[in-house]
Amino acid sequence: MGEGIQPGTPAQPSQRLVQDNAILSSSPAFETREIPVRPRTSDSHAAAAVLPVLLPPASLRPLAFRTVTKKHNLTLASSALQALAAFIGKHCGAGWREEGLAEQVLEEVAKSWKKSGGGVIVEADGDKLHDILKAVSGCMAGGRILQGRAISRQSSFAASGQERQVPERPLVSREDGQTNLGLSNLALNGAVEVDDDEEHSMDPRSWLKVVGAFDQPKIVYNAQKNHFEKDGSKPSLFPPALARTRLFHYRYHMVLQRILRNEAYQRPSMNKQQVPSLLRSASSAVTFQNIYKITPIVNMLGRSGSQFLLFGLLTVAPTGELAISDVTGTIVLDLGQAKAVPDVGLRFTPGMFVLVEGIYQDEYNSAGGVLGNSGGVGGTIGGRFNGLQLKSPPCERRPTGGAPSSSNPSGQSSSAGGLGWVDLLGVGSERAAGPKMRRIEKRVFDQLSGIPDQDKGRGRIAFLGQVNLECPVTLRALKCVLQEYEAQLPEYPPVAIVLMGHFVDNPAMAGTQNSDCVEYKECFNTLAWILSEVPQLLQSTTFVFVPSDNDPWPSTFSAGASTVVPRKPVPELFTSRIKRVFAEAKAGLGLEAGNSLGGKAVWTTNPARLSLFGPAQEIVLFRDDMLARLRRNAVHLPTSRGQTAAERGDGSISQFLEGSHPSRDEAMDIDPPPPLSGSDGSSPDQASASPDSLAQQPNNNPSNKDTATALATTLLDQGYLSPFSLSIRPVLWDYVSSLNLYPLPTALVMVDPDLPPATLDHEGCLFMNPGPLLDPTTTTTSTTTTTQQHDRLAHWCEYDAQTKAGRIVELGFDMRVD
């Protein structure tokens, strides 16, 4: 008989479960009970299997165009379209179109591509798209993308007999109505999205990052695709010879695409009566009344006597004559009767890209209208080009270049030239991280806006130039400056203090007297002793040290001459004592030496960049004797400044056609350097501030202002920190992207001891030159508020990160011992 549960017998635990679910047998002759098999509940993680299909890329192209191109402003390459078609066919199956599965995948891939800092063109050549598709596949179930990268916590703990409802579309939160700028929920390559509701650090110093020249991504301009992209090859100190040719092509196309976007070089397609004009800031105001067209050099063949506008690189031909070169050829340039436009003291040297307007004159007795010497495109053209006007390429304001403008607090900027999604410094691209970091910046400075004294706000960065550690007077000035900042603690600590070389007078370890490594290390030991007297300042401020040509190791081989740029920081061999002082200051706060809190010392390269709030603010630091190098190598233009063509009696086309032009040797004369203002030892007009108050000292000398304007215009219009030939200023070919000034940074700090201290704005970029810390032209000064006499005067620059403005600060001090 069957085994049943007898009456009166207590049920065992294993039988109690059977009794609860037991039902009577269909046969009344037996008293056995039937134990049914429980129906299997649906697993919360189970999903219907997807039958893969072969999806042609042509079938996916219309949907990809609507989702990726029109909605997210991205362009799919053919390789990327094939990869997406294979992925969607494998993971979405036959329902990729009807159920909207492919649109979900394309939406998530586009947002993930933007978040990871990809360019305008989506390509499958690298590993970026492969990593994105791999992350998306882990978030899919049944051909659909699950919400929040995984199954939600609430649905995973649902009742066993209930099935979880999979949402039709992923719910991705979007802010500010930017439906096409939302970031993906996927975390790729460590780029994790920060929630606005989280508590952020209200200290601006925690958002400061020092980016060295050797740490910046290698960004190149692709002329075929007309956009910037990241070069995946590893840079080298000894690249192949082809890298030197690419250096010229890279700079040429980068400046050319900037010129062609200017409205003065674009023909109107609709309204012919509208005459575009080149509207520039007051520092470089000039108006063009015509539509300009740049002519390649090779296209002038057979058109002798015609007027052209050329764009190219100023070079020196093997014969010693001045020439201009582009990607099509080279021609000898005659600037005997040319003038600079605008005539604001601009200097042009070989190695600069210029716009030259003039007349082509063929020499029929030589090659007769064919390419001379080399006999092919790219060679030297017979004849010469008589220049009438010499212009620097028009500068492009920061918003047009794809980065935010310092005068636009809202942060809404356009993106031209394919720079919006390019991560230039490794801190995130403008489109991906810019809006988020600007909201954090606004929140931080709104909290600090209640400080009554804006000149002593937390958003200050001090720049001290030519800190000569061998000079006792400079050490005294540095000590007074640091004590002045420490006296303002704890309410008004600066974000950072930047000290820039020369740190010694003579090139270190170059075989000269008093230049060995022991004495160089003693200089920094003396600096460590000064820093130890301001422990509170070390606990709350970041100190940045930028070397110069006199600092090791490059000074060992150059002996004070121009070294290759970019150059590495001061070796750790000489900085151990200063690091020990900062460690002791952290110990006073109860922090370990490696803790990110508290102050720190950063030894960076030359040039270097400061990133404040990611891509929101970018400050370029560069120490170079730029003005002296420009004066030594400038091309001499014989026309005087402010003199019209009628007063000179030259410049007419007939004179060039008749062949009456000056000697060729005159075009290469070196422009004699004008006398430096203040070299006679006279005291400045503005009185210095007392030691207990820092006052702004405007520079009202017109000649000093013009010199600073000319230097700022030259550098920013060239978009390059070293606009010289490689024989004059050598550069590392594979690290040339660290010298770019395109798009324009928020501020450029150029320390040149020959240039008087000045601050000015050029096309939305703040140019600052603090000059040497110790004023060499002033030995005695007095204040207007007191009768106290001071022996010397120290001056430096301050940058306010909140208002994005700069100023010159002066401090009078005496040499008495405390």
Tab-separated table of N, CA, C and O in Angstrom, residues 468-573:
chain	number	residue	atom	x	y	z
A	468	ASN	N	65.232	85.149	-8.055
A	468	ASN	CA	66.664	84.839	-8.011
A	468	ASN	C	67.044	84.507	-6.575
A	468	ASN	O	67.096	85.383	-5.712
A	469	LEU	N	67.321	83.221	-6.316
A	469	LEU	CA	67.623	82.773	-4.963
A	469	LEU	C	69.054	83.068	-4.552
A	469	LEU	O	69.412	82.840	-3.393
A	470	GLU	N	69.888	83.560	-5.472
A	470	GLU	CA	71.261	83.934	-5.130
A	470	GLU	C	71.369	85.370	-4.648
A	470	GLU	O	72.373	85.735	-4.043
A	471	CYS	N	70.354	86.167	-4.904
A	471	CYS	CA	70.391	87.583	-4.548
A	471	CYS	C	69.762	87.788	-3.172
A	471	CYS	O	68.586	87.439	-2.963
A	472	PRO	N	70.486	88.343	-2.192
A	472	PRO	CA	69.901	88.568	-0.859
A	472	PRO	C	68.714	89.533	-0.883
A	472	PRO	O	67.772	89.371	-0.092
A	473	VAL	N	68.752	90.513	-1.773
A	473	VAL	CA	67.646	91.464	-1.823
A	473	VAL	C	66.374	90.769	-2.330
A	473	VAL	O	65.271	91.012	-1.840
A	474	THR	N	66.533	89.892	-3.310
A	474	THR	CA	65.364	89.151	-3.804
A	474	THR	C	64.810	88.230	-2.721
A	474	THR	O	63.595	88.082	-2.575
A	475	LEU	N	65.677	87.585	-1.959
A	475	LEU	CA	65.211	86.736	-0.869
A	475	LEU	C	64.468	87.558	0.183
A	475	LEU	O	63.457	87.091	0.740
A	476	ARG	N	64.951	88.757	0.430
A	476	ARG	CA	64.256	89.635	1.373
A	476	ARG	C	62.884	90.030	0.832
A	476	ARG	O	61.892	90.042	1.568
A	477	ALA	N	62.809	90.341	-0.459
A	477	ALA	CA	61.530	90.687	-1.055
A	477	ALA	C	60.557	89.511	-1.019
A	477	ALA	O	59.372	89.670	-0.715
A	478	LEU	N	61.069	88.310	-1.305
A	478	LEU	CA	60.208	87.126	-1.262
A	478	LEU	C	59.691	86.879	0.142
A	478	LEU	O	58.507	86.522	0.333
A	479	LYS	N	60.529	87.061	1.119
A	479	LYS	CA	60.101	86.861	2.504
A	479	LYS	C	59.009	87.849	2.891
A	479	LYS	O	58.022	87.476	3.546
A	480	CYS	N	59.150	89.107	2.477
A	480	CYS	CA	58.124	90.102	2.796
A	480	CYS	C	56.793	89.783	2.104
A	480	CYS	O	55.719	89.961	2.687
A	481	VAL	N	56.859	89.305	0.881
A	481	VAL	CA	55.627	88.960	0.164
A	481	VAL	C	54.915	87.800	0.843
A	481	VAL	O	53.693	87.822	1.053
A	482	LEU	N	55.662	86.757	1.220
A	482	LEU	CA	55.048	85.601	1.866
A	482	LEU	C	54.494	85.969	3.240
A	482	LEU	O	53.417	85.490	3.635
A	483	GLN	N	55.199	86.811	3.974
A	483	GLN	CA	54.688	87.244	5.275
A	483	GLN	C	53.431	88.087	5.122
A	483	GLN	O	52.540	88.050	5.981
A	484	GLU	N	53.347	88.840	4.044
A	484	GLU	CA	52.145	89.634	3.805
A	484	GLU	C	50.941	88.730	3.562
A	484	GLU	O	49.842	88.991	4.053
A	485	TYR	N	51.138	87.658	2.797
A	485	TYR	CA	50.035	86.734	2.563
A	485	TYR	C	49.672	85.957	3.823
A	485	TYR	O	48.493	85.669	4.065
A	486	GLU	N	50.666	85.609	4.637
A	486	GLU	CA	50.355	84.875	5.863
A	486	GLU	C	49.631	85.747	6.868
A	486	GLU	O	48.832	85.253	7.675
A	487	ALA	N	49.874	87.064	6.825
A	487	ALA	CA	49.165	87.964	7.738
A	487	ALA	C	47.671	88.011	7.434
A	487	ALA	O	46.886	88.423	8.289
A	488	GLN	N	47.270	87.615	6.239
A	488	GLN	CA	45.857	87.629	5.877
A	488	GLN	C	45.143	86.339	6.249
A	488	GLN	O	43.936	86.217	6.051
A	489	LEU	N	45.878	85.354	6.750
A	489	LEU	CA	45.280	84.079	7.139
A	489	LEU	C	44.579	84.227	8.489
A	489	LEU	O	44.952	85.084	9.303
A	490	PRO	N	43.582	83.366	8.770
A	490	PRO	CA	43.092	82.268	7.927
A	490	PRO	C	41.935	82.652	7.015
A	490	PRO	O	41.377	81.801	6.351
A	491	GLU	N	41.558	83.938	6.990
A	491	GLU	CA	40.371	84.310	6.227
A	491	GLU	C	40.615	84.335	4.727
A	491	GLU	O	39.742	83.955	3.952
A	492	TYR	N	41.806	84.781	4.285
A	492	TYR	CA	42.012	85.040	2.858
A	492	TYR	C	43.250	84.310	2.328
A	492	TYR	O	44.198	84.937	1.863
A	493	PRO	N	43.313	83.008	2.386
A	493	PRO	CA	44.483	82.327	1.815
A	493	PRO	C	44.393	82.286	0.292
A	493	PRO	O	43.320	82.059	-0.274
A	494	PRO	N	45.499	82.497	-0.412
A	494	PRO	CA	45.470	82.393	-1.877
A	494	PRO	C	45.377	80.937	-2.314
A	494	PRO	O	45.760	80.017	-1.588
A	495	VAL	N	44.847	80.736	-3.512
A	495	VAL	CA	44.744	79.381	-4.045
A	495	VAL	C	46.128	78.811	-4.317
A	495	VAL	O	46.429	77.672	-3.948
A	496	ALA	N	46.980	79.584	-4.946
A	496	ALA	CA	48.319	79.105	-5.302
A	496	ALA	C	49.252	80.296	-5.404
A	496	ALA	O	48.830	81.437	-5.645
A	497	ILE	N	50.532	80.018	-5.217
A	497	ILE	CA	51.603	80.982	-5.426
A	497	ILE	C	52.587	80.336	-6.390
A	497	ILE	O	53.141	79.268	-6.095
A	498	VAL	N	52.802	80.960	-7.531
A	498	VAL	CA	53.642	80.416	-8.591
A	498	VAL	C	54.963	81.171	-8.591
A	498	VAL	O	54.976	82.402	-8.740
A	499	LEU	N	56.067	80.454	-8.426
A	499	LEU	CA	57.409	81.029	-8.465
A	499	LEU	C	58.085	80.561	-9.743
A	499	LEU	O	58.178	79.355	-10.008
A	500	MET	N	58.585	81.513	-10.528
A	500	MET	CA	59.157	81.212	-11.832
A	500	MET	C	60.598	81.732	-11.881
A	500	MET	O	60.922	82.780	-11.326
A	501	GLY	N	61.469	80.959	-12.574
A	501	GLY	CA	62.888	81.290	-12.666
A	501	GLY	C	63.153	82.515	-13.526
A	501	GLY	O	62.232	83.131	-14.051
A	502	HIS	N	64.423	82.889	-13.614
A	502	HIS	CA	65.631	82.187	-13.222
A	502	HIS	C	65.749	82.105	-11.695
A	502	HIS	O	65.604	83.112	-11.027
A	503	PHE	N	66.090	80.912	-11.195
A	503	PHE	CA	66.341	80.765	-9.778
A	503	PHE	C	67.795	81.077	-9.428
A	503	PHE	O	68.109	81.243	-8.245
A	504	VAL	N	68.655	81.153	-10.424
A	504	VAL	CA	70.053	81.548	-10.217
A	504	VAL	C	70.446	82.498	-11.345
A	504	VAL	O	69.832	82.511	-12.413
A	505	ASP	N	71.504	83.283	-11.083
A	505	ASP	CA	71.963	84.258	-12.077
A	505	ASP	C	72.611	83.584	-13.271
A	505	ASP	O	72.258	83.847	-14.425
A	506	ASN	N	73.577	82.717	-13.018
A	506	ASN	CA	74.338	82.060	-14.075
A	506	ASN	C	73.800	80.656	-14.314
A	506	ASN	O	73.182	80.058	-13.434
A	507	PRO	N	74.019	80.126	-15.514
A	507	PRO	CA	73.563	78.761	-15.791
A	507	PRO	C	74.168	77.766	-14.815
A	507	PRO	O	75.384	77.746	-14.597
A	508	ALA	N	73.326	76.959	-14.218
A	508	ALA	CA	73.786	76.011	-13.211
A	508	ALA	C	74.567	74.879	-13.866
A	508	ALA	O	74.174	74.347	-14.906
A	509	MET	N	75.695	74.527	-13.242
A	509	MET	CA	76.524	73.394	-13.671
A	509	MET	C	76.952	73.514	-15.128
A	509	MET	O	76.973	72.536	-15.874
A	510	ALA	N	77.265	74.744	-15.538
A	510	ALA	CA	77.711	74.981	-16.907
A	510	ALA	C	79.207	75.243	-16.982
A	510	ALA	O	79.695	75.736	-18.001
A	511	GLY	N	79.932	74.976	-15.914
A	511	GLY	CA	81.371	75.186	-15.912
A	511	GLY	C	81.785	76.569	-15.505
A	511	GLY	O	82.983	76.867	-15.502
A	512	THR	N	80.861	77.442	-15.142
A	512	THR	CA	81.204	78.792	-14.721
A	512	THR	C	81.461	78.811	-13.224
A	512	THR	O	81.222	77.833	-12.508
A	513	GLN	N	81.912	79.957	-12.758
A	513	GLN	CA	82.252	80.086	-11.345
A	513	GLN	C	80.983	80.100	-10.501
A	513	GLN	O	79.974	80.723	-10.864
A	514	ASN	N	81.022	79.432	-9.350
A	514	ASN	CA	79.915	79.378	-8.405
A	514	ASN	C	78.633	78.845	-9.059
A	514	ASN	O	77.548	79.399	-8.877
A	515	SER	N	78.770	77.784	-9.841
A	515	SER	CA	77.598	77.242	-10.522
A	515	SER	C	77.520	75.726	-10.423
A	515	SER	O	76.896	75.093	-11.257
A	516	ASP	N	78.171	75.140	-9.402
A	516	ASP	CA	78.112	73.690	-9.289
A	516	ASP	C	76.821	73.270	-8.595
A	516	ASP	O	76.030	74.092	-8.131
A	517	CYS	N	76.596	71.964	-8.527
A	517	CYS	CA	75.332	71.445	-8.016
A	517	CYS	C	75.174	71.696	-6.520
A	517	CYS	O	74.055	71.847	-6.023
A	518	VAL	N	76.290	71.746	-5.776
A	518	VAL	CA	76.201	71.975	-4.334
A	518	VAL	C	75.665	73.374	-4.050
A	518	VAL	O	74.786	73.572	-3.194
A	519	GLU	N	76.183	74.364	-4.745
A	519	GLU	CA	75.716	75.730	-4.524
A	519	GLU	C	74.292	75.913	-5.022
A	519	GLU	O	73.522	76.700	-4.450
A	520	TYR	N	73.926	75.206	-6.094
A	520	TYR	CA	72.534	75.297	-6.559
A	520	TYR	C	71.582	74.710	-5.522
A	520	TYR	O	70.502	75.263	-5.273
A	521	LYS	N	71.961	73.626	-4.901
A	521	LYS	CA	71.113	73.033	-3.871
A	521	LYS	C	71.031	73.927	-2.645
A	521	LYS	O	69.977	74.005	-1.983
A	522	GLU	N	72.108	74.637	-2.332
A	522	GLU	CA	72.078	75.553	-1.199
A	522	GLU	C	71.077	76.685	-1.417
A	522	GLU	O	70.497	77.192	-0.462
A	523	CYS	N	70.889	77.084	-2.661
A	523	CYS	CA	69.892	78.130	-2.941
A	523	CYS	C	68.492	77.669	-2.553
A	523	CYS	O	67.717	78.429	-1.950
A	524	PHE	N	68.153	76.440	-2.866
A	524	PHE	CA	66.828	75.938	-2.501
A	524	PHE	C	66.752	75.616	-1.012
A	524	PHE	O	65.656	75.647	-0.433
A	525	ASN	N	67.866	75.306	-0.382
A	525	ASN	CA	67.852	75.146	1.070
A	525	ASN	C	67.555	76.474	1.752
A	525	ASN	O	66.846	76.519	2.768
A	526	THR	N	68.078	77.561	1.182
A	526	THR	CA	67.756	78.886	1.715
A	526	THR	C	66.276	79.203	1.516
A	526	THR	O	65.629	79.781	2.394
A	527	LEU	N	65.737	78.825	0.356
A	527	LEU	CA	64.303	79.018	0.118
A	527	LEU	C	63.476	78.201	1.102
A	527	LEU	O	62.434	78.665	1.587
A	528	ALA	N	63.926	76.984	1.417
A	528	ALA	CA	63.211	76.167	2.395
A	528	ALA	C	63.204	76.824	3.770
A	528	ALA	O	62.204	76.744	4.503
A	529	TRP	N	64.287	77.486	4.128
A	529	TRP	CA	64.337	78.196	5.416
A	529	TRP	C	63.340	79.350	5.438
A	529	TRP	O	62.677	79.596	6.456
A	530	ILE	N	63.201	80.052	4.316
A	530	ILE	CA	62.216	81.150	4.256
A	530	ILE	C	60.798	80.600	4.342
A	530	ILE	O	59.934	81.156	5.032
A	531	LEU	N	60.554	79.496	3.659
A	531	LEU	CA	59.205	78.915	3.680
A	531	LEU	C	58.850	78.381	5.063
A	531	LEU	O	57.674	78.376	5.444
A	532	SER	N	59.844	77.923	5.811
A	532	SER	CA	59.556	77.395	7.147
A	532	SER	C	59.065	78.467	8.108
A	532	SER	O	58.500	78.139	9.155
A	533	GLU	N	59.284	79.751	7.780
A	533	GLU	CA	58.829	80.838	8.644
A	533	GLU	C	57.376	81.221	8.389
A	533	GLU	O	56.847	82.074	9.103
A	534	VAL	N	56.762	80.608	7.382
A	534	VAL	CA	55.340	80.876	7.119
A	534	VAL	C	54.596	79.534	7.100
A	534	VAL	O	54.062	79.118	6.065
A	535	PRO	N	54.527	78.828	8.221
A	535	PRO	CA	53.927	77.482	8.215
A	535	PRO	C	52.431	77.493	7.913
A	535	PRO	O	51.917	76.564	7.281
A	536	GLN	N	51.723	78.523	8.352
A	536	GLN	CA	50.284	78.564	8.087
A	536	GLN	C	49.999	78.723	6.593
A	536	GLN	O	49.009	78.174	6.079
A	537	LEU	N	50.848	79.449	5.901
A	537	LEU	CA	50.668	79.602	4.460
A	537	LEU	C	50.943	78.280	3.739
A	537	LEU	O	50.263	77.951	2.753
A	538	LEU	N	51.906	77.521	4.210
A	538	LEU	CA	52.200	76.227	3.601
A	538	LEU	C	51.069	75.230	3.815
A	538	LEU	O	50.913	74.293	3.033
A	539	GLN	N	50.286	75.403	4.860
A	539	GLN	CA	49.211	74.476	5.155
A	539	GLN	C	47.963	74.715	4.317
A	539	GLN	O	47.082	73.852	4.283
A	540	SER	N	47.883	75.853	3.628
A	540	SER	CA	46.638	76.193	2.932
A	540	SER	C	46.838	76.643	1.492
A	540	SER	O	45.863	77.039	0.848
A	541	THR	N	48.052	76.594	0.960
A	541	THR	CA	48.325	77.131	-0.370
A	541	THR	C	49.187	76.144	-1.147
A	541	THR	O	50.050	75.472	-0.584
A	542	THR	N	48.957	76.086	-2.447
A	542	THR	CA	49.766	75.279	-3.350
A	542	THR	C	50.875	76.142	-3.944
A	542	THR	O	50.592	77.206	-4.498
A	543	PHE	N	52.120	75.693	-3.830
A	543	PHE	CA	53.270	76.396	-4.398
A	543	PHE	C	53.684	75.663	-5.673
A	543	PHE	O	53.910	74.448	-5.653
A	544	VAL	N	53.817	76.413	-6.761
A	544	VAL	CA	54.188	75.860	-8.060
A	544	VAL	C	55.507	76.493	-8.478
A	544	VAL	O	55.657	77.721	-8.427
A	545	PHE	N	56.458	75.666	-8.919
A	545	PHE	CA	57.779	76.130	-9.316
A	545	PHE	C	57.974	75.830	-10.803
A	545	PHE	O	57.875	74.665	-11.221
A	546	VAL	N	58.259	76.876	-11.579
A	546	VAL	CA	58.466	76.768	-13.025
A	546	VAL	C	59.913	77.126	-13.330
A	546	VAL	O	60.357	78.237	-13.013
A	547	PRO	N	60.701	76.238	-13.949
A	547	PRO	CA	62.118	76.520	-14.202
A	547	PRO	C	62.314	77.399	-15.423
A	547	PRO	O	61.370	77.747	-16.141
A	548	SER	N	63.574	77.741	-15.677
A	548	SER	CA	63.945	78.552	-16.830
A	548	SER	C	65.186	77.951	-17.476
A	548	SER	O	65.621	76.850	-17.133
A	549	ASP	N	65.790	78.683	-18.402
A	549	ASP	CA	66.951	78.175	-19.133
A	549	ASP	C	68.194	78.047	-18.263
A	549	ASP	O	69.125	77.317	-18.621
A	550	ASN	N	68.260	78.747	-17.146
A	550	ASN	CA	69.440	78.685	-16.278
A	550	ASN	C	69.377	77.560	-15.259
A	550	ASN	O	70.305	77.407	-14.462
A	551	ASP	N	68.287	76.796	-15.244
A	551	ASP	CA	68.115	75.747	-14.241
A	551	ASP	C	68.437	74.390	-14.847
A	551	ASP	O	68.247	74.160	-16.046
A	552	PRO	N	68.949	73.464	-14.011
A	552	PRO	CA	69.337	72.148	-14.531
A	552	PRO	C	68.106	71.310	-14.884
A	552	PRO	O	66.999	71.609	-14.425
A	553	TRP	N	68.327	70.293	-15.754
A	553	TRP	CA	69.611	69.919	-16.308
A	553	TRP	C	69.942	70.571	-17.652
A	553	TRP	O	71.091	70.520	-18.111
A	554	PRO	N	69.006	71.135	-18.357
A	554	PRO	CA	69.342	71.726	-19.672
A	554	PRO	C	70.444	72.770	-19.616
A	554	PRO	O	71.185	72.944	-20.586
A	555	SER	N	70.568	73.482	-18.499
A	555	SER	CA	71.609	74.510	-18.399
A	555	SER	C	73.008	73.922	-18.436
A	555	SER	O	73.968	74.618	-18.757
A	556	THR	N	73.131	72.652	-18.114
A	556	THR	CA	74.443	72.014	-18.129
A	556	THR	C	75.028	71.958	-19.531
A	556	THR	O	76.244	72.080	-19.720
A	557	PHE	N	74.171	71.812	-20.536
A	557	PHE	CA	74.636	71.677	-21.917
A	557	PHE	C	74.484	72.958	-22.720
A	557	PHE	O	75.201	73.165	-23.693
A	558	SER	N	73.554	73.825	-22.338
A	558	SER	CA	73.323	75.042	-23.124
A	558	SER	C	74.200	76.198	-22.699
A	558	SER	O	74.435	77.116	-23.478
A	559	ALA	N	74.661	76.191	-21.442
A	559	ALA	CA	75.497	77.279	-20.907
A	559	ALA	C	74.807	78.634	-21.031
A	559	ALA	O	75.434	79.642	-21.338
A	560	GLY	N	73.483	78.656	-20.794
A	560	GLY	CA	72.731	79.902	-20.833
A	560	GLY	C	72.077	80.219	-22.141
A	560	GLY	O	71.299	81.174	-22.216
A	561	ALA	N	72.368	79.479	-23.198
A	561	ALA	CA	71.715	79.708	-24.484
A	561	ALA	C	70.300	79.136	-24.452
A	561	ALA	O	69.867	78.530	-23.473
A	562	SER	N	69.580	79.338	-25.547
A	562	SER	CA	68.200	78.871	-25.619
A	562	SER	C	68.184	77.350	-25.593
A	562	SER	O	68.811	76.697	-26.427
A	563	THR	N	67.463	76.807	-24.640
A	563	THR	CA	67.326	75.364	-24.539
A	563	THR	C	66.076	74.912	-25.285
A	563	THR	O	65.228	75.705	-25.674
A	564	VAL	N	65.982	73.618	-25.462
A	564	VAL	CA	64.842	73.060	-26.159
A	564	VAL	C	63.610	73.154	-25.264
A	564	VAL	O	63.691	73.017	-24.041
A	565	VAL	N	62.469	73.443	-25.860
A	565	VAL	CA	61.202	73.511	-25.141
A	565	VAL	C	60.251	72.475	-25.724
A	565	VAL	O	60.291	72.195	-26.931
A	566	PRO	N	59.377	71.919	-24.894
A	566	PRO	CA	59.268	72.120	-23.445
A	566	PRO	C	60.408	71.444	-22.688
A	566	PRO	O	61.007	70.501	-23.179
A	567	ARG	N	60.679	71.946	-21.507
A	567	ARG	CA	61.760	71.403	-20.699
A	567	ARG	C	61.176	70.853	-19.389
A	567	ARG	O	60.130	71.279	-18.906
A	568	LYS	N	61.880	69.887	-18.823
A	568	LYS	CA	61.405	69.195	-17.639
A	568	LYS	C	61.635	70.035	-16.381
A	568	LYS	O	62.395	71.004	-16.391
A	569	PRO	N	60.967	69.667	-15.281
A	569	PRO	CA	61.110	70.465	-14.055
A	569	PRO	C	62.471	70.308	-13.413
A	569	PRO	O	63.316	69.523	-13.854
A	570	VAL	N	62.670	71.062	-12.346
A	570	VAL	CA	63.919	70.970	-11.582
A	570	VAL	C	64.013	69.569	-10.988
A	570	VAL	O	63.043	69.051	-10.418
A	571	PRO	N	65.155	68.904	-11.089
A	571	PRO	CA	65.274	67.533	-10.573
A	571	PRO	C	65.009	67.461	-9.071
A	571	PRO	O	65.236	68.412	-8.314
A	572	GLU	N	64.511	66.279	-8.641
A	572	GLU	CA	64.188	66.082	-7.236
A	572	GLU	C	65.441	66.106	-6.356
A	572	GLU	O	65.328	66.241	-5.132
A	573	LEU	N	66.598	65.984	-6.967
A	573	LEU	CA	67.840	66.012	-6.205
A	573	LEU	C	67.994	67.308	-5.423
A	573	LEU	O	68.568	67.318	-4.321
